[in-house]
Amino acid sequence: EDQVTQSPEALRLQEGESSSLNCSYTVSGLRGLFWYRQDPGKGPEFLFTLYSAGEEKEKERLKATLTKKESFLHITAPKPEDSATYLCAVHILTGGGNKLTFGTGTQLKVEL
Amino acid sequence: KAGVTQTPRYLIKTRGQQVTLSCSPISGHRSVSWYQQTPGQGLQFLFEYFSETQRNKGNFPGRFSGRQFSNSRSEMNVSTLELGDSALYLCASSSRGGDEKLFFGSGTQLSVL
């Protein structure tokens, strides 16, 4: 069965303290791996898509990487506004439809 | 360009009732997906519609149903509500489906008493 596991469940950082979030997956027929950010009371907001092992993408203080079994979201010198829940999701082959399987997320809190 | 709009924002229902949630996708988007989000299970896929046809369905009982109209707006219906149906229901749209990114609405928070 397809599985996506995120760790840690929660992470508390001081402003400027860099860290990484992990997303490990066991799926067949991976089409893409997505990272989303979700703020309280809102729907997830797209951050990155990675398609193949070795691929990396960056946006401001965030950098996402992908291997054959896991993805990392690196946060460099985080600020309080980076506090949110970060979700990873995999898109798998289901006959052409658009189905994402999500992990349960990492709740990030960045303090001054 | 307006984002994905979901109505209502909050709903309170009692067990046994039914409920209909509405989603208006981004203009031009033809794929609409629905997800249920709970603290314990995270986001779980309900179903996806593309050009008025259900293309994918998740592992939910038949009490959960949906449809899509010719203008791409979508509704989902839950009949015979149970306490465990309390959740945030999220709608997401994309232009064609497939492996592209989804744009999510803010969701409908359903509480079943």
JSON list of N, CA, C and O in Angstrom, two decimals, chain A residues 31-32 34 36 38 40-46 49 51 87 91 94-104, chain B residues 9 31 33 35 37 40-43 45 48 55-57 88 90 94 97-102 104-107:
[
{"chain": "A", "resi": 31, "resn": "ARG", "atom": "N", "xyz": [4.66, 9.71, -9.78]},
{"chain": "A", "resi": 31, "resn": "ARG", "atom": "CA", "xyz": [4.64, 10.69, -10.86]},
{"chain": "A", "resi": 31, "resn": "ARG", "atom": "C", "xyz": [5.25, 12.00, -10.43]},
{"chain": "A", "resi": 31, "resn": "ARG", "atom": "O", "xyz": [5.74, 12.77, -11.25]},
{"chain": "A", "resi": 32, "resn": "GLY", "atom": "N", "xyz": [5.17, 12.29, -9.12]},
{"chain": "A", "resi": 32, "resn": "GLY", "atom": "CA", "xyz": [5.72, 13.54, -8.63]},
{"chain": "A", "resi": 32, "resn": "GLY", "atom": "C", "xyz": [5.56, 13.63, -7.13]},
{"chain": "A", "resi": 32, "resn": "GLY", "atom": "O", "xyz": [4.68, 12.98, -6.56]},
{"chain": "A", "resi": 34, "resn": "PHE", "atom": "N", "xyz": [5.11, 16.46, -4.04]},
{"chain": "A", "resi": 34, "resn": "PHE", "atom": "CA", "xyz": [4.73, 17.85, -3.83]},
{"chain": "A", "resi": 34, "resn": "PHE", "atom": "C", "xyz": [4.97, 18.26, -2.39]},
{"chain": "A", "resi": 34, "resn": "PHE", "atom": "O", "xyz": [4.77, 17.47, -1.46]},
{"chain": "A", "resi": 36, "resn": "TYR", "atom": "N", "xyz": [3.58, 21.28, 0.23]},
{"chain": "A", "resi": 36, "resn": "TYR", "atom": "CA", "xyz": [2.61, 22.34, 0.46]},
{"chain": "A", "resi": 36, "resn": "TYR", "atom": "C", "xyz": [2.83, 22.93, 1.84]},
{"chain": "A", "resi": 36, "resn": "TYR", "atom": "O", "xyz": [3.30, 22.26, 2.75]},
{"chain": "A", "resi": 38, "resn": "GLN", "atom": "N", "xyz": [0.60, 24.87, 4.91]},
{"chain": "A", "resi": 38, "resn": "GLN", "atom": "CA", "xyz": [-0.77, 25.16, 5.33]},
{"chain": "A", "resi": 38, "resn": "GLN", "atom": "C", "xyz": [-0.74, 26.01, 6.60]},
{"chain": "A", "resi": 38, "resn": "GLN", "atom": "O", "xyz": [-0.16, 25.63, 7.61]},
{"chain": "A", "resi": 40, "resn": "PRO", "atom": "N", "xyz": [-2.99, 28.03, 9.64]},
{"chain": "A", "resi": 40, "resn": "PRO", "atom": "CA", "xyz": [-4.25, 27.72, 10.35]},
{"chain": "A", "resi": 40, "resn": "PRO", "atom": "C", "xyz": [-5.46, 28.37, 9.69]},
{"chain": "A", "resi": 40, "resn": "PRO", "atom": "O", "xyz": [-5.43, 29.54, 9.32]},
{"chain": "A", "resi": 41, "resn": "GLY", "atom": "N", "xyz": [-6.51, 27.59, 9.51]},
{"chain": "A", "resi": 41, "resn": "GLY", "atom": "CA", "xyz": [-7.74, 28.11, 8.92]},
{"chain": "A", "resi": 41, "resn": "GLY", "atom": "C", "xyz": [-7.71, 28.28, 7.42]},
{"chain": "A", "resi": 41, "resn": "GLY", "atom": "O", "xyz": [-8.64, 28.84, 6.84]},
{"chain": "A", "resi": 42, "resn": "LYS", "atom": "N", "xyz": [-6.66, 27.79, 6.78]},
{"chain": "A", "resi": 42, "resn": "LYS", "atom": "CA", "xyz": [-6.55, 27.94, 5.33]},
{"chain": "A", "resi": 42, "resn": "LYS", "atom": "C", "xyz": [-6.27, 26.60, 4.67]},
{"chain": "A", "resi": 42, "resn": "LYS", "atom": "O", "xyz": [-5.87, 25.64, 5.32]},
{"chain": "A", "resi": 43, "resn": "GLY", "atom": "N", "xyz": [-6.47, 26.55, 3.36]},
{"chain": "A", "resi": 43, "resn": "GLY", "atom": "CA", "xyz": [-6.12, 25.36, 2.62]},
{"chain": "A", "resi": 43, "resn": "GLY", "atom": "C", "xyz": [-4.63, 25.33, 2.32]},
{"chain": "A", "resi": 43, "resn": "GLY", "atom": "O", "xyz": [-3.95, 26.35, 2.42]},
{"chain": "A", "resi": 44, "resn": "PRO", "atom": "N", "xyz": [-4.11, 24.17, 1.96]},
{"chain": "A", "resi": 44, "resn": "PRO", "atom": "CA", "xyz": [-2.68, 24.07, 1.61]},
{"chain": "A", "resi": 44, "resn": "PRO", "atom": "C", "xyz": [-2.33, 24.96, 0.43]},
{"chain": "A", "resi": 44, "resn": "PRO", "atom": "O", "xyz": [-3.12, 25.13, -0.50]},
{"chain": "A", "resi": 45, "resn": "GLU", "atom": "N", "xyz": [-1.10, 25.50, 0.50]},
{"chain": "A", "resi": 45, "resn": "GLU", "atom": "CA", "xyz": [-0.59, 26.36, -0.57]},
{"chain": "A", "resi": 45, "resn": "GLU", "atom": "C", "xyz": [0.63, 25.69, -1.18]},
{"chain": "A", "resi": 45, "resn": "GLU", "atom": "O", "xyz": [1.56, 25.27, -0.47]},
{"chain": "A", "resi": 46, "resn": "PHE", "atom": "N", "xyz": [0.63, 25.57, -2.49]},
{"chain": "A", "resi": 46, "resn": "PHE", "atom": "CA", "xyz": [1.69, 24.87, -3.21]},
{"chain": "A", "resi": 46, "resn": "PHE", "atom": "C", "xyz": [3.05, 25.54, -3.02]},
{"chain": "A", "resi": 46, "resn": "PHE", "atom": "O", "xyz": [3.16, 26.77, -3.09]},
{"chain": "A", "resi": 49, "resn": "THR", "atom": "N", "xyz": [7.19, 21.06, -6.71]},
{"chain": "A", "resi": 49, "resn": "THR", "atom": "CA", "xyz": [7.01, 19.72, -7.25]},
{"chain": "A", "resi": 49, "resn": "THR", "atom": "C", "xyz": [8.37, 19.20, -7.66]},
{"chain": "A", "resi": 49, "resn": "THR", "atom": "O", "xyz": [9.16, 19.91, -8.30]},
{"chain": "A", "resi": 51, "resn": "TYR", "atom": "N", "xyz": [10.22, 15.71, -9.49]},
{"chain": "A", "resi": 51, "resn": "TYR", "atom": "CA", "xyz": [9.81, 14.58, -10.33]},
{"chain": "A", "resi": 51, "resn": "TYR", "atom": "C", "xyz": [10.79, 13.42, -10.33]},
{"chain": "A", "resi": 51, "resn": "TYR", "atom": "O", "xyz": [10.39, 12.28, -10.56]},
{"chain": "A", "resi": 87, "resn": "LEU", "atom": "N", "xyz": [3.30, 20.08, 4.46]},
{"chain": "A", "resi": 87, "resn": "LEU", "atom": "CA", "xyz": [2.75, 18.80, 4.02]},
{"chain": "A", "resi": 87, "resn": "LEU", "atom": "C", "xyz": [3.49, 18.31, 2.79]},
{"chain": "A", "resi": 87, "resn": "LEU", "atom": "O", "xyz": [3.78, 19.10, 1.88]},
{"chain": "A", "resi": 91, "resn": "HIS", "atom": "N", "xyz": [2.06, 12.01, -5.95]},
{"chain": "A", "resi": 91, "resn": "HIS", "atom": "CA", "xyz": [1.10, 11.77, -7.01]},
{"chain": "A", "resi": 91, "resn": "HIS", "atom": "C", "xyz": [1.46, 10.43, -7.64]},
{"chain": "A", "resi": 91, "resn": "HIS", "atom": "O", "xyz": [2.60, 10.22, -8.05]},
{"chain": "A", "resi": 94, "resn": "THR", "atom": "N", "xyz": [-2.85, 6.47, -11.34]},
{"chain": "A", "resi": 94, "resn": "THR", "atom": "CA", "xyz": [-4.16, 5.89, -11.04]},
{"chain": "A", "resi": 94, "resn": "THR", "atom": "C", "xyz": [-5.02, 5.88, -12.28]},
{"chain": "A", "resi": 94, "resn": "THR", "atom": "O", "xyz": [-6.22, 6.00, -12.21]},
{"chain": "A", "resi": 95, "resn": "GLY", "atom": "N", "xyz": [-4.42, 5.74, -13.42]},
{"chain": "A", "resi": 95, "resn": "GLY", "atom": "CA", "xyz": [-5.19, 5.77, -14.65]},
{"chain": "A", "resi": 95, "resn": "GLY", "atom": "C", "xyz": [-5.39, 7.17, -15.17]},
{"chain": "A", "resi": 95, "resn": "GLY", "atom": "O", "xyz": [-6.36, 7.44, -15.88]},
{"chain": "A", "resi": 96, "resn": "GLY", "atom": "N", "xyz": [-4.48, 8.05, -14.82]},
{"chain": "A", "resi": 96, "resn": "GLY", "atom": "CA", "xyz": [-4.52, 9.40, -15.40]},
{"chain": "A", "resi": 96, "resn": "GLY", "atom": "C", "xyz": [-5.18, 10.44, -14.56]},
{"chain": "A", "resi": 96, "resn": "GLY", "atom": "O", "xyz": [-5.15, 11.63, -14.90]},
{"chain": "A", "resi": 97, "resn": "GLY", "atom": "N", "xyz": [-5.77, 10.04, -13.45]},
{"chain": "A", "resi": 97, "resn": "GLY", "atom": "CA", "xyz": [-6.45, 11.02, -12.62]},
{"chain": "A", "resi": 97, "resn": "GLY", "atom": "C", "xyz": [-5.50, 11.76, -11.71]},
{"chain": "A", "resi": 97, "resn": "GLY", "atom": "O", "xyz": [-4.33, 11.47, -11.64]},
{"chain": "A", "resi": 98, "resn": "ASN", "atom": "N", "xyz": [-6.05, 12.72, -11.02]},
{"chain": "A", "resi": 98, "resn": "ASN", "atom": "CA", "xyz": [-5.26, 13.60, -10.16]},
{"chain": "A", "resi": 98, "resn": "ASN", "atom": "C", "xyz": [-5.51, 13.23, -8.71]},
{"chain": "A", "resi": 98, "resn": "ASN", "atom": "O", "xyz": [-6.43, 13.75, -8.10]},
{"chain": "A", "resi": 99, "resn": "LYS", "atom": "N", "xyz": [-4.72, 12.32, -8.18]},
{"chain": "A", "resi": 99, "resn": "LYS", "atom": "CA", "xyz": [-4.89, 11.91, -6.79]},
{"chain": "A", "resi": 99, "resn": "LYS", "atom": "C", "xyz": [-3.57, 12.09, -6.05]},
{"chain": "A", "resi": 99, "resn": "LYS", "atom": "O", "xyz": [-2.53, 11.60, -6.50]},
{"chain": "A", "resi": 100, "resn": "LEU", "atom": "N", "xyz": [-3.62, 12.79, -4.96]},
{"chain": "A", "resi": 100, "resn": "LEU", "atom": "CA", "xyz": [-2.45, 12.96, -4.12]},
{"chain": "A", "resi": 100, "resn": "LEU", "atom": "C", "xyz": [-2.65, 12.19, -2.81]},
{"chain": "A", "resi": 100, "resn": "LEU", "atom": "O", "xyz": [-3.72, 12.23, -2.23]},
{"chain": "A", "resi": 101, "resn": "THR", "atom": "N", "xyz": [-1.58, 11.51, -2.38]},
{"chain": "A", "resi": 101, "resn": "THR", "atom": "CA", "xyz": [-1.57, 10.88, -1.07]},
{"chain": "A", "resi": 101, "resn": "THR", "atom": "C", "xyz": [-0.68, 11.72, -0.17]},
{"chain": "A", "resi": 101, "resn": "THR", "atom": "O", "xyz": [0.51, 11.88, -0.46]},
{"chain": "A", "resi": 102, "resn": "PHE", "atom": "N", "xyz": [-1.25, 12.26, 0.89]},
{"chain": "A", "resi": 102, "resn": "PHE", "atom": "CA", "xyz": [-0.54, 13.19, 1.77]},
{"chain": "A", "resi": 102, "resn": "PHE", "atom": "C", "xyz": [0.05, 12.50, 3.00]},
{"chain": "A", "resi": 102, "resn": "PHE", "atom": "O", "xyz": [-0.51, 11.52, 3.51]},
{"chain": "A", "resi": 103, "resn": "GLY", "atom": "N", "xyz": [1.15, 13.05, 3.48]},
{"chain": "A", "resi": 103, "resn": "GLY", "atom": "CA", "xyz": [1.62, 12.74, 4.81]},
{"chain": "A", "resi": 103, "resn": "GLY", "atom": "C", "xyz": [0.82, 13.55, 5.82]},
{"chain": "A", "resi": 103, "resn": "GLY", "atom": "O", "xyz": [0.02, 14.41, 5.43]},
{"chain": "A", "resi": 104, "resn": "THR", "atom": "N", "xyz": [1.04, 13.29, 7.09]},
{"chain": "A", "resi": 104, "resn": "THR", "atom": "CA", "xyz": [0.26, 13.99, 8.13]},
{"chain": "A", "resi": 104, "resn": "THR", "atom": "C", "xyz": [0.87, 15.33, 8.51]},
{"chain": "A", "resi": 104, "resn": "THR", "atom": "O", "xyz": [0.30, 16.05, 9.32]},
{"chain": "B", "resi": 9, "resn": "ARG", "atom": "N", "xyz": [-18.48, 28.30, 4.89]},
{"chain": "B", "resi": 9, "resn": "ARG", "atom": "CA", "xyz": [-17.20, 28.20, 5.58]},
{"chain": "B", "resi": 9, "resn": "ARG", "atom": "C", "xyz": [-17.31, 27.29, 6.80]},
{"chain": "B", "resi": 9, "resn": "ARG", "atom": "O", "xyz": [-16.39, 26.54, 7.11]},
{"chain": "B", "resi": 31, "resn": "SER", "atom": "N", "xyz": [-10.54, 20.45, -13.56]},
{"chain": "B", "resi": 31, "resn": "SER", "atom": "CA", "xyz": [-10.43, 19.34, -12.60]},
{"chain": "B", "resi": 31, "resn": "SER", "atom": "C", "xyz": [-10.70, 19.86, -11.19]},
{"chain": "B", "resi": 31, "resn": "SER", "atom": "O", "xyz": [-10.14, 20.87, -10.77]},
{"chain": "B", "resi": 33, "resn": "SER", "atom": "N", "xyz": [-10.97, 18.36, -7.20]},
{"chain": "B", "resi": 33, "resn": "SER", "atom": "CA", "xyz": [-10.78, 17.25, -6.27]},
{"chain": "B", "resi": 33, "resn": "SER", "atom": "C", "xyz": [-11.29, 17.64, -4.89]},
{"chain": "B", "resi": 33, "resn": "SER", "atom": "O", "xyz": [-11.27, 18.82, -4.53]},
{"chain": "B", "resi": 35, "resn": "TYR", "atom": "N", "xyz": [-10.97, 16.65, -0.66]},
{"chain": "B", "resi": 35, "resn": "TYR", "atom": "CA", "xyz": [-10.19, 15.98, 0.38]},
{"chain": "B", "resi": 35, "resn": "TYR", "atom": "C", "xyz": [-10.85, 16.22, 1.73]},
{"chain": "B", "resi": 35, "resn": "TYR", "atom": "O", "xyz": [-11.44, 17.27, 1.98]},
{"chain": "B", "resi": 37, "resn": "GLN", "atom": "N", "xyz": [-9.92, 16.47, 5.74]},
{"chain": "B", "resi": 37, "resn": "GLN", "atom": "CA", "xyz": [-8.78, 16.66, 6.63]},
{"chain": "B", "resi": 37, "resn": "GLN", "atom": "C", "xyz": [-9.21, 16.57, 8.08]},
{"chain": "B", "resi": 37, "resn": "GLN", "atom": "O", "xyz": [-10.10, 17.32, 8.52]},
{"chain": "B", "resi": 40, "resn": "GLY", "atom": "N", "xyz": [-6.28, 13.47, 13.10]},
{"chain": "B", "resi": 40, "resn": "GLY", "atom": "CA", "xyz": [-5.65, 12.15, 13.22]},
{"chain": "B", "resi": 40, "resn": "GLY", "atom": "C", "xyz": [-5.21, 11.55, 11.90]},
{"chain": "B", "resi": 40, "resn": "GLY", "atom": "O", "xyz": [-4.15, 10.91, 11.82]},
{"chain": "B", "resi": 41, "resn": "GLN", "atom": "N", "xyz": [-5.97, 11.76, 10.85]},
{"chain": "B", "resi": 41, "resn": "GLN", "atom": "CA", "xyz": [-5.72, 11.11, 9.55]},
{"chain": "B", "resi": 41, "resn": "GLN", "atom": "C", "xyz": [-5.07, 12.02, 8.53]},
{"chain": "B", "resi": 41, "resn": "GLN", "atom": "O", "xyz": [-4.61, 11.56, 7.48]},
{"chain": "B", "resi": 42, "resn": "GLY", "atom": "N", "xyz": [-5.02, 13.31, 8.78]},
{"chain": "B", "resi": 42, "resn": "GLY", "atom": "CA", "xyz": [-4.47, 14.21, 7.78]},
{"chain": "B", "resi": 42, "resn": "GLY", "atom": "C", "xyz": [-5.42, 14.38, 6.61]},
{"chain": "B", "resi": 42, "resn": "GLY", "atom": "O", "xyz": [-6.64, 14.21, 6.75]},
{"chain": "B", "resi": 43, "resn": "LEU", "atom": "N", "xyz": [-4.88, 14.69, 5.44]},
{"chain": "B", "resi": 43, "resn": "LEU", "atom": "CA", "xyz": [-5.71, 14.86, 4.24]},
{"chain": "B", "resi": 43, "resn": "LEU", "atom": "C", "xyz": [-5.91, 13.52, 3.55]},
{"chain": "B", "resi": 43, "resn": "LEU", "atom": "O", "xyz": [-4.95, 12.82, 3.24]},
{"chain": "B", "resi": 45, "resn": "PHE", "atom": "N", "xyz": [-7.97, 11.64, 0.27]},
{"chain": "B", "resi": 45, "resn": "PHE", "atom": "CA", "xyz": [-8.62, 11.88, -1.02]},
{"chain": "B", "resi": 45, "resn": "PHE", "atom": "C", "xyz": [-10.02, 11.29, -1.03]},
{"chain": "B", "resi": 45, "resn": "PHE", "atom": "O", "xyz": [-10.23, 10.12, -0.69]},
{"chain": "B", "resi": 48, "resn": "GLU", "atom": "N", "xyz": [-12.24, 12.88, -7.50]},
{"chain": "B", "resi": 48, "resn": "GLU", "atom": "CA", "xyz": [-11.85, 13.90, -8.46]},
{"chain": "B", "resi": 48, "resn": "GLU", "atom": "C", "xyz": [-12.81, 13.89, -9.63]},
{"chain": "B", "resi": 48, "resn": "GLU", "atom": "O", "xyz": [-13.20, 12.82, -10.10]},
{"chain": "B", "resi": 55, "resn": "ARG", "atom": "N", "xyz": [-13.37, 10.84, -12.08]},
{"chain": "B", "resi": 55, "resn": "ARG", "atom": "CA", "xyz": [-12.22, 10.16, -12.65]},
{"chain": "B", "resi": 55, "resn": "ARG", "atom": "C", "xyz": [-11.51, 9.28, -11.63]},
{"chain": "B", "resi": 55, "resn": "ARG", "atom": "O", "xyz": [-10.85, 8.32, -11.99]},
{"chain": "B", "resi": 56, "resn": "ASN", "atom": "N", "xyz": [-11.60, 9.64, -10.36]},
{"chain": "B", "resi": 56, "resn": "ASN", "atom": "CA", "xyz": [-10.96, 8.89, -9.30]},
{"chain": "B", "resi": 56, "resn": "ASN", "atom": "C", "xyz": [-11.84, 8.92, -8.08]},
{"chain": "B", "resi": 56, "resn": "ASN", "atom": "O", "xyz": [-12.55, 9.90, -7.84]},
{"chain": "B", "resi": 57, "resn": "LYS", "atom": "N", "xyz": [-11.74, 7.89, -7.26]},
{"chain": "B", "resi": 57, "resn": "LYS", "atom": "CA", "xyz": [-12.52, 7.84, -6.03]},
{"chain": "B", "resi": 57, "resn": "LYS", "atom": "C", "xyz": [-11.66, 7.24, -4.93]},
{"chain": "B", "resi": 57, "resn": "LYS", "atom": "O", "xyz": [-10.96, 6.25, -5.15]},
{"chain": "B", "resi": 88, "resn": "LEU", "atom": "N", "xyz": [-12.52, 19.05, 8.23]},
{"chain": "B", "resi": 88, "resn": "LEU", "atom": "CA", "xyz": [-12.39, 20.15, 7.27]},
{"chain": "B", "resi": 88, "resn": "LEU", "atom": "C", "xyz": [-12.42, 19.52, 5.89]},
{"chain": "B", "resi": 88, "resn": "LEU", "atom": "O", "xyz": [-11.62, 18.62, 5.58]},
{"chain": "B", "resi": 90, "resn": "LEU", "atom": "N", "xyz": [-11.85, 20.00, 2.03]},
{"chain": "B", "resi": 90, "resn": "LEU", "atom": "CA", "xyz": [-11.11, 20.88, 1.14]},
{"chain": "B", "resi": 90, "resn": "LEU", "atom": "C", "xyz": [-11.37, 20.53, -0.31]},
{"chain": "B", "resi": 90, "resn": "LEU", "atom": "O", "xyz": [-11.39, 19.36, -0.69]},
{"chain": "B", "resi": 94, "resn": "SER", "atom": "N", "xyz": [-7.42, 22.24, -10.60]},
{"chain": "B", "resi": 94, "resn": "SER", "atom": "CA", "xyz": [-6.27, 22.35, -11.49]},
{"chain": "B", "resi": 94, "resn": "SER", "atom": "C", "xyz": [-6.81, 22.43, -12.91]},
{"chain": "B", "resi": 94, "resn": "SER", "atom": "O", "xyz": [-7.96, 22.09, -13.17]},
{"chain": "B", "resi": 97, "resn": "GLY", "atom": "N", "xyz": [-5.81, 18.41, -14.53]},
{"chain": "B", "resi": 97, "resn": "GLY", "atom": "CA", "xyz": [-5.57, 17.18, -13.79]},
{"chain": "B", "resi": 97, "resn": "GLY", "atom": "C", "xyz": [-4.19, 16.64, -14.15]},
{"chain": "B", "resi": 97, "resn": "GLY", "atom": "O", "xyz": [-3.38, 17.33, -14.73]},
{"chain": "B", "resi": 98, "resn": "GLY", "atom": "N", "xyz": [-3.91, 15.40, -13.78]},
{"chain": "B", "resi": 98, "resn": "GLY", "atom": "CA", "xyz": [-2.60, 14.84, -14.04]},
{"chain": "B", "resi": 98, "resn": "GLY", "atom": "C", "xyz": [-1.62, 15.18, -12.94]},
{"chain": "B", "resi": 98, "resn": "GLY", "atom": "O", "xyz": [-2.00, 15.28, -11.78]},
{"chain": "B", "resi": 99, "resn": "ASP", "atom": "N", "xyz": [-0.37, 15.41, -13.23]},
{"chain": "B", "resi": 99, "resn": "ASP", "atom": "CA", "xyz": [0.63, 15.60, -12.18]},
{"chain": "B", "resi": 99, "resn": "ASP", "atom": "C", "xyz": [0.97, 17.07, -11.96]},
{"chain": "B", "resi": 99, "resn": "ASP", "atom": "O", "xyz": [2.09, 17.42, -11.64]},
{"chain": "B", "resi": 100, "resn": "GLU", "atom": "N", "xyz": [0.02, 17.93, -12.14]},
{"chain": "B", "resi": 100, "resn": "GLU", "atom": "CA", "xyz": [0.28, 19.35, -11.90]},
{"chain": "B", "resi": 100, "resn": "GLU", "atom": "C", "xyz": [-0.20, 19.74, -10.52]},
{"chain": "B", "resi": 100, "resn": "GLU", "atom": "O", "xyz": [-0.92, 19.02, -9.85]},
{"chain": "B", "resi": 101, "resn": "LYS", "atom": "N", "xyz": [0.20, 20.92, -10.09]},
{"chain": "B", "resi": 101, "resn": "LYS", "atom": "CA", "xyz": [-0.13, 21.35, -8.75]},
{"chain": "B", "resi": 101, "resn": "LYS", "atom": "C", "xyz": [-1.62, 21.67, -8.62]},
{"chain": "B", "resi": 101, "resn": "LYS", "atom": "O", "xyz": [-2.28, 22.05, -9.57]},
{"chain": "B", "resi": 102, "resn": "LEU", "atom": "N", "xyz": [-2.09, 21.51, -7.38]},
{"chain": "B", "resi": 102, "resn": "LEU", "atom": "CA", "xyz": [-3.47, 21.81, -7.06]},
{"chain": "B", "resi": 102, "resn": "LEU", "atom": "C", "xyz": [-3.55, 23.15, -6.34]},
{"chain": "B", "resi": 102, "resn": "LEU", "atom": "O", "xyz": [-2.65, 23.52, -5.58]},
{"chain": "B", "resi": 104, "resn": "PHE", "atom": "N", "xyz": [-5.90, 24.97, -3.63]},
{"chain": "B", "resi": 104, "resn": "PHE", "atom": "CA", "xyz": [-6.90, 24.63, -2.63]},
{"chain": "B", "resi": 104, "resn": "PHE", "atom": "C", "xyz": [-7.72, 25.83, -2.21]},
{"chain": "B", "resi": 104, "resn": "PHE", "atom": "O", "xyz": [-7.22, 26.96, -2.14]},
{"chain": "B", "resi": 105, "resn": "GLY", "atom": "N", "xyz": [-8.98, 25.57, -1.87]},
{"chain": "B", "resi": 105, "resn": "GLY", "atom": "CA", "xyz": [-9.81, 26.54, -1.19]},
{"chain": "B", "resi": 105, "resn": "GLY", "atom": "C", "xyz": [-9.51, 26.52, 0.30]},
{"chain": "B", "resi": 105, "resn": "GLY", "atom": "O", "xyz": [-8.68, 25.72, 0.77]},
{"chain": "B", "resi": 106, "resn": "SER", "atom": "N", "xyz": [-10.20, 27.38, 1.05]},
{"chain": "B", "resi": 106, "resn": "SER", "atom": "CA", "xyz": [-9.99, 27.43, 2.50]},
{"chain": "B", "resi": 106, "resn": "SER", "atom": "C", "xyz": [-10.78, 26.39, 3.26]},
{"chain": "B", "resi": 106, "resn": "SER", "atom": "O", "xyz": [-10.58, 26.21, 4.45]},
{"chain": "B", "resi": 107, "resn": "GLY", "atom": "N", "xyz": [-11.66, 25.70, 2.56]},
{"chain": "B", "resi": 107, "resn": "GLY", "atom": "CA", "xyz": [-12.35, 24.58, 3.17]},
{"chain": "B", "resi": 107, "resn": "GLY", "atom": "C", "xyz": [-13.68, 24.92, 3.82]},
{"chain": "B", "resi": 107, "resn": "GLY", "atom": "O", "xyz": [-14.00, 26.08, 4.07]}
]
